[in-house]
PDB file of C-alpha atoms in Angstrom:
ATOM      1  CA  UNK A   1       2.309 -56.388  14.213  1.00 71.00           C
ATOM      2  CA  UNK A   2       5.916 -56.050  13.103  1.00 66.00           C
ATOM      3  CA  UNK A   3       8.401 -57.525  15.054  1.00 77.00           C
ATOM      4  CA  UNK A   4      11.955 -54.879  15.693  1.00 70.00           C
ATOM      5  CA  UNK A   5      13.886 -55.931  12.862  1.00 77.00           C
ATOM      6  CA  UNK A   6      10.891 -55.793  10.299  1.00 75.00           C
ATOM      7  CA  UNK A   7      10.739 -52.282  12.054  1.00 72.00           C
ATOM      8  CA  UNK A   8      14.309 -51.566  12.150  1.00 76.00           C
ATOM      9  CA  UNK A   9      14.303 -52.496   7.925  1.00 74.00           C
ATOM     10  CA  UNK A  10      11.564 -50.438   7.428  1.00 75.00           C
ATOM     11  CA  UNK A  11      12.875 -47.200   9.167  1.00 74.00           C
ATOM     12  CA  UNK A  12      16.021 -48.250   7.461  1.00 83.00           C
ATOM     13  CA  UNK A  13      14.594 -47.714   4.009  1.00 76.00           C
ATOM     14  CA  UNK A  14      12.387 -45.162   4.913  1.00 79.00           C
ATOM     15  CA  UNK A  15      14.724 -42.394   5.876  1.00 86.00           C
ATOM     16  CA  UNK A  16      17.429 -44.352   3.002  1.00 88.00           C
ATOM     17  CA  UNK A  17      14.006 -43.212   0.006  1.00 81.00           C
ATOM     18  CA  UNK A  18      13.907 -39.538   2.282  1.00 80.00           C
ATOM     19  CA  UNK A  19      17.332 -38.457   1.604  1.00 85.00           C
ATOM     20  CA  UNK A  20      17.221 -40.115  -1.983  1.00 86.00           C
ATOM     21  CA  UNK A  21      14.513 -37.847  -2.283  1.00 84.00           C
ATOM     22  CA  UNK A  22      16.008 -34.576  -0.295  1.00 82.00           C
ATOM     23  CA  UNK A  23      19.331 -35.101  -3.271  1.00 82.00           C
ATOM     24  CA  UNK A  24      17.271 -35.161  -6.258  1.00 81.00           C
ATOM     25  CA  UNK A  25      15.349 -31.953  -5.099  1.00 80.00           C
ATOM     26  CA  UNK A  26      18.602 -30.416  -4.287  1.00 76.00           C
ATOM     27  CA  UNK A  27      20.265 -31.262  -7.364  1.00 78.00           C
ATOM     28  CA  UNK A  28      16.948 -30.192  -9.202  1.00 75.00           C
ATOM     29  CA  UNK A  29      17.280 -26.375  -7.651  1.00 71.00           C
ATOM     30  CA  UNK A  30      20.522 -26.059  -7.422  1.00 68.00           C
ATOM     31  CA  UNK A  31      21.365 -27.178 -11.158  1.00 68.00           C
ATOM     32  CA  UNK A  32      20.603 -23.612 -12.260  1.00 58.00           C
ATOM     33  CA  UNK A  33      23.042 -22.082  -9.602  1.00 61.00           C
ATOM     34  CA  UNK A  34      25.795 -24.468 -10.479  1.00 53.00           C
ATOM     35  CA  UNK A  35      26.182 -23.625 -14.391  1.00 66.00           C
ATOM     36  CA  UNK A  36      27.901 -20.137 -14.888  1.00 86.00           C
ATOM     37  CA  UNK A  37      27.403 -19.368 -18.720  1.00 90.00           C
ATOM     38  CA  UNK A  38      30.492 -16.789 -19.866  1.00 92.00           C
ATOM     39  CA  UNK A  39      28.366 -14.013 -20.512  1.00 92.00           C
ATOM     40  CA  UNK A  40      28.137 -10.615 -19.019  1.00 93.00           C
ATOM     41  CA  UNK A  41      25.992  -7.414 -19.915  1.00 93.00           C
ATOM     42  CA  UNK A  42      26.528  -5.241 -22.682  1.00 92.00           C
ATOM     43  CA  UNK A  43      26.136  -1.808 -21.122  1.00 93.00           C
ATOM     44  CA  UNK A  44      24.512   0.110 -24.220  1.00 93.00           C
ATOM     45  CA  UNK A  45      22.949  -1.084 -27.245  1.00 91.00           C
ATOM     46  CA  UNK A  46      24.569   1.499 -29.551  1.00 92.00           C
ATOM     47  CA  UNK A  47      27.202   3.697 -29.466  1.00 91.00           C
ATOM     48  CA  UNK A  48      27.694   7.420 -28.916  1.00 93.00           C
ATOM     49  CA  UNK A  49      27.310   8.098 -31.834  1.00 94.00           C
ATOM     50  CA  UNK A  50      24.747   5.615 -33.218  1.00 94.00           C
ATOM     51  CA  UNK A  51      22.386   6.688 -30.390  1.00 95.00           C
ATOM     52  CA  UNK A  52      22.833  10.372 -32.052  1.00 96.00           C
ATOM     53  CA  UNK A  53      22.082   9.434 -35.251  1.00 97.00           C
ATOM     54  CA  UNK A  54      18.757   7.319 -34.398  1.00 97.00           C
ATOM     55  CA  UNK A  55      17.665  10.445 -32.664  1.00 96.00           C
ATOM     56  CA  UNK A  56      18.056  12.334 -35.605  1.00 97.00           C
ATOM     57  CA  UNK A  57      16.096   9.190 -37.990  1.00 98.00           C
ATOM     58  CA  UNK A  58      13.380   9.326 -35.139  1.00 97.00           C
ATOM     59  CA  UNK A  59      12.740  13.252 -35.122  1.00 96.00           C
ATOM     60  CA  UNK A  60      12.818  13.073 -39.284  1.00 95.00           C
ATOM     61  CA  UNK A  61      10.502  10.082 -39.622  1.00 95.00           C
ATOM     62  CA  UNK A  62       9.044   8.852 -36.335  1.00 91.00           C
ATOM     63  CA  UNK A  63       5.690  10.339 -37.550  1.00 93.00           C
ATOM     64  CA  UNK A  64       5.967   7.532 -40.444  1.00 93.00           C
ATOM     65  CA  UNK A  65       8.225   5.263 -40.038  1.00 97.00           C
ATOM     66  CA  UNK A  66       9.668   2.525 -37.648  1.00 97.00           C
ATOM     67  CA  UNK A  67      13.339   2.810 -36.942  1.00 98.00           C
ATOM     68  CA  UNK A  68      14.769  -0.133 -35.689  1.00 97.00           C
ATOM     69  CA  UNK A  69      18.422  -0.853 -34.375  1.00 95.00           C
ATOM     70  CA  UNK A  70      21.096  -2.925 -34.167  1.00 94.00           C
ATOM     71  CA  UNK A  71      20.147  -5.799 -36.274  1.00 95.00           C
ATOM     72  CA  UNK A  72      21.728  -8.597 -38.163  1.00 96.00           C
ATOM     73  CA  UNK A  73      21.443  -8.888 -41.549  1.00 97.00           C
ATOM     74  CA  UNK A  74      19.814 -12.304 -41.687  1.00 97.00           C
ATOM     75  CA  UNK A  75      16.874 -10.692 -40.031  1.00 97.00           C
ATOM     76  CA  UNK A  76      16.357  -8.440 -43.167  1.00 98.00           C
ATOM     77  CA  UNK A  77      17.535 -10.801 -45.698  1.00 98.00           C
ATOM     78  CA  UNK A  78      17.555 -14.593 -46.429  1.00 97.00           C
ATOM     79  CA  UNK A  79      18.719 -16.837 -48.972  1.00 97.00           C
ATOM     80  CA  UNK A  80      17.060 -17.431 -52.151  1.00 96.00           C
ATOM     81  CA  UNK A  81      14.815 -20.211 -52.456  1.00 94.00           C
ATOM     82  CA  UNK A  82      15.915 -23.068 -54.677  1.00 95.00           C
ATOM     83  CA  UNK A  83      19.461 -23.408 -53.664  1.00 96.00           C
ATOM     84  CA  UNK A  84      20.702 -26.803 -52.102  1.00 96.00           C
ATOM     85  CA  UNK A  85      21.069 -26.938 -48.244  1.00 95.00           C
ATOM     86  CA  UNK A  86      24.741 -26.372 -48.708  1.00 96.00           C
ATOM     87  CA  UNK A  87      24.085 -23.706 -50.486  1.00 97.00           C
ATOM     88  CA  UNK A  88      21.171 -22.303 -48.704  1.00 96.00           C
ATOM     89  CA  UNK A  89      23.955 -22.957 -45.422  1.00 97.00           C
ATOM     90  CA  UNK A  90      26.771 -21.412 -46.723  1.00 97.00           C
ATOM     91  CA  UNK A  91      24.855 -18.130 -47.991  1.00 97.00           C
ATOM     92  CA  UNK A  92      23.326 -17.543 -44.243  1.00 97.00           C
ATOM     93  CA  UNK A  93      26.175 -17.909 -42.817  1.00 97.00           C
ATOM     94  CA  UNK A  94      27.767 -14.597 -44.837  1.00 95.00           C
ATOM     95  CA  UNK A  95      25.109 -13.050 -43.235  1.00 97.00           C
ATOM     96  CA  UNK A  96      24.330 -14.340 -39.573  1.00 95.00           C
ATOM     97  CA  UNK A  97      26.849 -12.356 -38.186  1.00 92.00           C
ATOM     98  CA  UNK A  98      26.631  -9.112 -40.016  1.00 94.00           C
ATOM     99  CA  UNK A  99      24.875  -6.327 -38.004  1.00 94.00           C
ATOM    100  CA  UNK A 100      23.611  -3.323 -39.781  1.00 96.00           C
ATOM    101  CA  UNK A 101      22.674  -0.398 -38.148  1.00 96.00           C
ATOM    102  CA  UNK A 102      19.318   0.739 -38.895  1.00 98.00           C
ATOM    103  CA  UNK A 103      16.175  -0.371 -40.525  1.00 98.00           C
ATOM    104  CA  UNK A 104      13.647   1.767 -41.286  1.00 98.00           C
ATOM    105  CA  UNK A 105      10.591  -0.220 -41.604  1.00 98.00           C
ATOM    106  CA  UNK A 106       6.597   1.178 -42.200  1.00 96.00           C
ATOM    107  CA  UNK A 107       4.887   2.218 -38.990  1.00 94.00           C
ATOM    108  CA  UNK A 108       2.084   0.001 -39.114  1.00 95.00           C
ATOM    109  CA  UNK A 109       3.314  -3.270 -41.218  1.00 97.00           C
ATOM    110  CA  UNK A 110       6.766  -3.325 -40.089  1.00 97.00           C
ATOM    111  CA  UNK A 111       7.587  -4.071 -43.971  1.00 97.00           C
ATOM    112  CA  UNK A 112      11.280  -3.069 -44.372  1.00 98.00           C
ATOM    113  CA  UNK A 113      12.143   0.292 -46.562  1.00 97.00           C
ATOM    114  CA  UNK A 114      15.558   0.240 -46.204  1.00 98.00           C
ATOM    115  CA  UNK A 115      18.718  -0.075 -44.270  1.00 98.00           C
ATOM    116  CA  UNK A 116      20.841   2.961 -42.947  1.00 98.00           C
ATOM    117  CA  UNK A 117      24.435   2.202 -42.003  1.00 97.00           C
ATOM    118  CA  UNK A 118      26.415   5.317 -39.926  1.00 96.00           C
ATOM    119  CA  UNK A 119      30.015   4.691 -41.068  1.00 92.00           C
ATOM    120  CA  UNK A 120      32.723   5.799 -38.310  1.00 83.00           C
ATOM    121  CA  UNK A 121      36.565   5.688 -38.683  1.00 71.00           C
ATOM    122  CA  UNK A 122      36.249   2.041 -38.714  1.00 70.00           C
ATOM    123  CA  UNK A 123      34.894   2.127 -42.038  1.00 64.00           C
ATOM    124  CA  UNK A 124      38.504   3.073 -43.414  1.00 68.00           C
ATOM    125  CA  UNK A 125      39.876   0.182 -42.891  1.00 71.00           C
ATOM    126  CA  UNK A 126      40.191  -2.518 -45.818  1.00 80.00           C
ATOM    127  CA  UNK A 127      38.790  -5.377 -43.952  1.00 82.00           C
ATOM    128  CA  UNK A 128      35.672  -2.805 -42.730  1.00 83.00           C
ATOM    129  CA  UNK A 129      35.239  -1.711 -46.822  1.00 90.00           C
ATOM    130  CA  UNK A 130      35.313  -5.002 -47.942  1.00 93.00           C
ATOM    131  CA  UNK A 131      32.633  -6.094 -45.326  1.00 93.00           C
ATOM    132  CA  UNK A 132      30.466  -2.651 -46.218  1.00 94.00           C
ATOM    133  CA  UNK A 133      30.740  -3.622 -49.954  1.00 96.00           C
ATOM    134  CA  UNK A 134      29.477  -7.273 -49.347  1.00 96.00           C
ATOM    135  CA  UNK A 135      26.234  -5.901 -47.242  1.00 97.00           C
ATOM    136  CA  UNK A 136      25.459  -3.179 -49.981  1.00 97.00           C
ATOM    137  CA  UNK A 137      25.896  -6.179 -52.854  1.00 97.00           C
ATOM    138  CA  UNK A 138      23.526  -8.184 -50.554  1.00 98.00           C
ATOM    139  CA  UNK A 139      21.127  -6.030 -49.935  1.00 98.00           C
ATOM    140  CA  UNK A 140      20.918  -4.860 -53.429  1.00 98.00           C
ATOM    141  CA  UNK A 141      20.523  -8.663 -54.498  1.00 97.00           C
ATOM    142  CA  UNK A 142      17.543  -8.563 -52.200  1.00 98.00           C
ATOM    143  CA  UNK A 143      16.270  -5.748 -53.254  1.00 98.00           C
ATOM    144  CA  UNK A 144      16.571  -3.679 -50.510  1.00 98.00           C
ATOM    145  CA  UNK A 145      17.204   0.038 -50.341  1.00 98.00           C
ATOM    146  CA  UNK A 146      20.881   1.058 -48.262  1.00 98.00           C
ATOM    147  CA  UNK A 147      22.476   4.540 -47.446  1.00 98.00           C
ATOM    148  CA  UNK A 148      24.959   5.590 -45.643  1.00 97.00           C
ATOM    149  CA  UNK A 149      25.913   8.233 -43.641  1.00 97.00           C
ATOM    150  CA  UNK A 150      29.629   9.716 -42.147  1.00 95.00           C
ATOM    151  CA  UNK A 151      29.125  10.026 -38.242  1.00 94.00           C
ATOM    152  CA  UNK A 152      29.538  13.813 -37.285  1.00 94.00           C
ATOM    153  CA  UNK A 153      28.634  15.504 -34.392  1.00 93.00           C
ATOM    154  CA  UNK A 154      25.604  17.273 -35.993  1.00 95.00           C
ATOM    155  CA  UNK A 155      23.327  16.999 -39.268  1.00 96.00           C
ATOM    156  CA  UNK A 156      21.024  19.158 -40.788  1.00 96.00           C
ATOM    157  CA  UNK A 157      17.796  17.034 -40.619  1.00 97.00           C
ATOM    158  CA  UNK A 158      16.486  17.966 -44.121  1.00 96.00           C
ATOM    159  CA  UNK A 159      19.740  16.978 -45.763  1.00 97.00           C
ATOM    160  CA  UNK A 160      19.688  13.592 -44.215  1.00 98.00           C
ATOM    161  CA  UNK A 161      15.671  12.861 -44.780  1.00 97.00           C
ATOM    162  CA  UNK A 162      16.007  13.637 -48.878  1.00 97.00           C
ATOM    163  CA  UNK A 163      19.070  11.491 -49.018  1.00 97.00           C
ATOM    164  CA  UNK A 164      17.103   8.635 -47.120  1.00 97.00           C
ATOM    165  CA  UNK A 165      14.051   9.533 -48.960  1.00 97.00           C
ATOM    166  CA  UNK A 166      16.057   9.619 -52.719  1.00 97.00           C
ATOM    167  CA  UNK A 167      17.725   6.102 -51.570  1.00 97.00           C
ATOM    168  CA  UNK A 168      14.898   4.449 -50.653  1.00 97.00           C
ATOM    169  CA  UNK A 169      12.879   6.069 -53.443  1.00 94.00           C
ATOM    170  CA  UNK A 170      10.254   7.565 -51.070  1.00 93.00           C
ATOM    171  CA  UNK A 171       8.126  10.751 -52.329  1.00 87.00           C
ATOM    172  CA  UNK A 172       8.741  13.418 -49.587  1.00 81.00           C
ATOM    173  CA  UNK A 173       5.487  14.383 -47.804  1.00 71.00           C
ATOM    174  CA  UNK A 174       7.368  16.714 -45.154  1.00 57.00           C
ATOM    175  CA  UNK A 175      10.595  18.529 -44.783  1.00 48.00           C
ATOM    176  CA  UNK A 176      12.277  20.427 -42.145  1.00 46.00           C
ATOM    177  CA  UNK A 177      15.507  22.333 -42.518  1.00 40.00           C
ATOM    178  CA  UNK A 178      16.469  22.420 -38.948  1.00 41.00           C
ATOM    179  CA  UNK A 179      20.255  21.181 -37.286  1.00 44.00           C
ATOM    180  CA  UNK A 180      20.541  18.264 -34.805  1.00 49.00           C
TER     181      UNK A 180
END
């Protein structure tokens, strides 16, 4: 039997280990709630203008090809093997933060065809040129097919599938002369 202050110690650390316990549990849940990241939501993924356009690529090729959207270079291209790390470093980093604006990839193995960049009034700028005329060198040094188009507010879809079909080198199986 214990005698009161053997009882009194135990309670003691008893309820002491309980709230040490009730703490970490808090801390534990409420860890999440306590961090705010400074991010918010990007409404769209594409503009206007580039949601236009990829419904004009989808009704010309979605029949035989995958168009994909919003993508950064690096996930098209890569640096060469055989360079040194700081090489290898410095050469993804030109591209990391690049974004192109369409790939057009085979239906079934996803293998990249080519790249389609819609060029706005931003593309007038020197700072815009010079970045279009590094992603066209890099691509071509990767082999890899680019075209671009000036946004408008409507194409004719047979115009735009034989210049994507002529840049990418693509034989044309089916045409359409029709306006979007």
């Amino acid at each position: 039997m214990l005698s009161v202050n053997q009882y009194d110690l135990l309670l003691t650390v008893g309820i002491i280990a309980a709230l040490a316990v009730v703490a970490a549990l808090l801390r534990i849940v409420l860890r999440g709630r306590a961090v705010t990241l400074p991010y918010e939501r990007i409404e769209r993924l594409c503009t206007p203008a580039e949601r236009s356009f990829l419904g004009v690529l989808e009704q010309i090729f979605a029949s035989e090809y995958r168009i994909f959207g919003k993508l950064r270079l690096a996930d098209i291209i890569c640096p060469c093997k055989g360079l040194s790390r700081s090489e290898r470093s410095s050469a993804f980093n030109r591209i990391v933060g690049k974004p192109v604006d369409f790939a057009v990839c085979d239906l079934s193995t996803l293998e990249i065809i080519g790249v389609v960049e819609l060029d706005d009034s931003s593309h007038g700028g020197s700072v815009r040129q010079r970045r279009d005329e590094f992603l066209d060198a890099a691509l071509s040094a990767a082999d890899v097919s680019v075209v671009h188009f000036r946004a408008q507010k409507a194409y004719v879809l047979a115009e735009v599938r034989q210049r994507v079909l002529q840049a990418f080198r693509l034989s044309d199986s089916s045409g359409g002369t029709q306006a979007a």
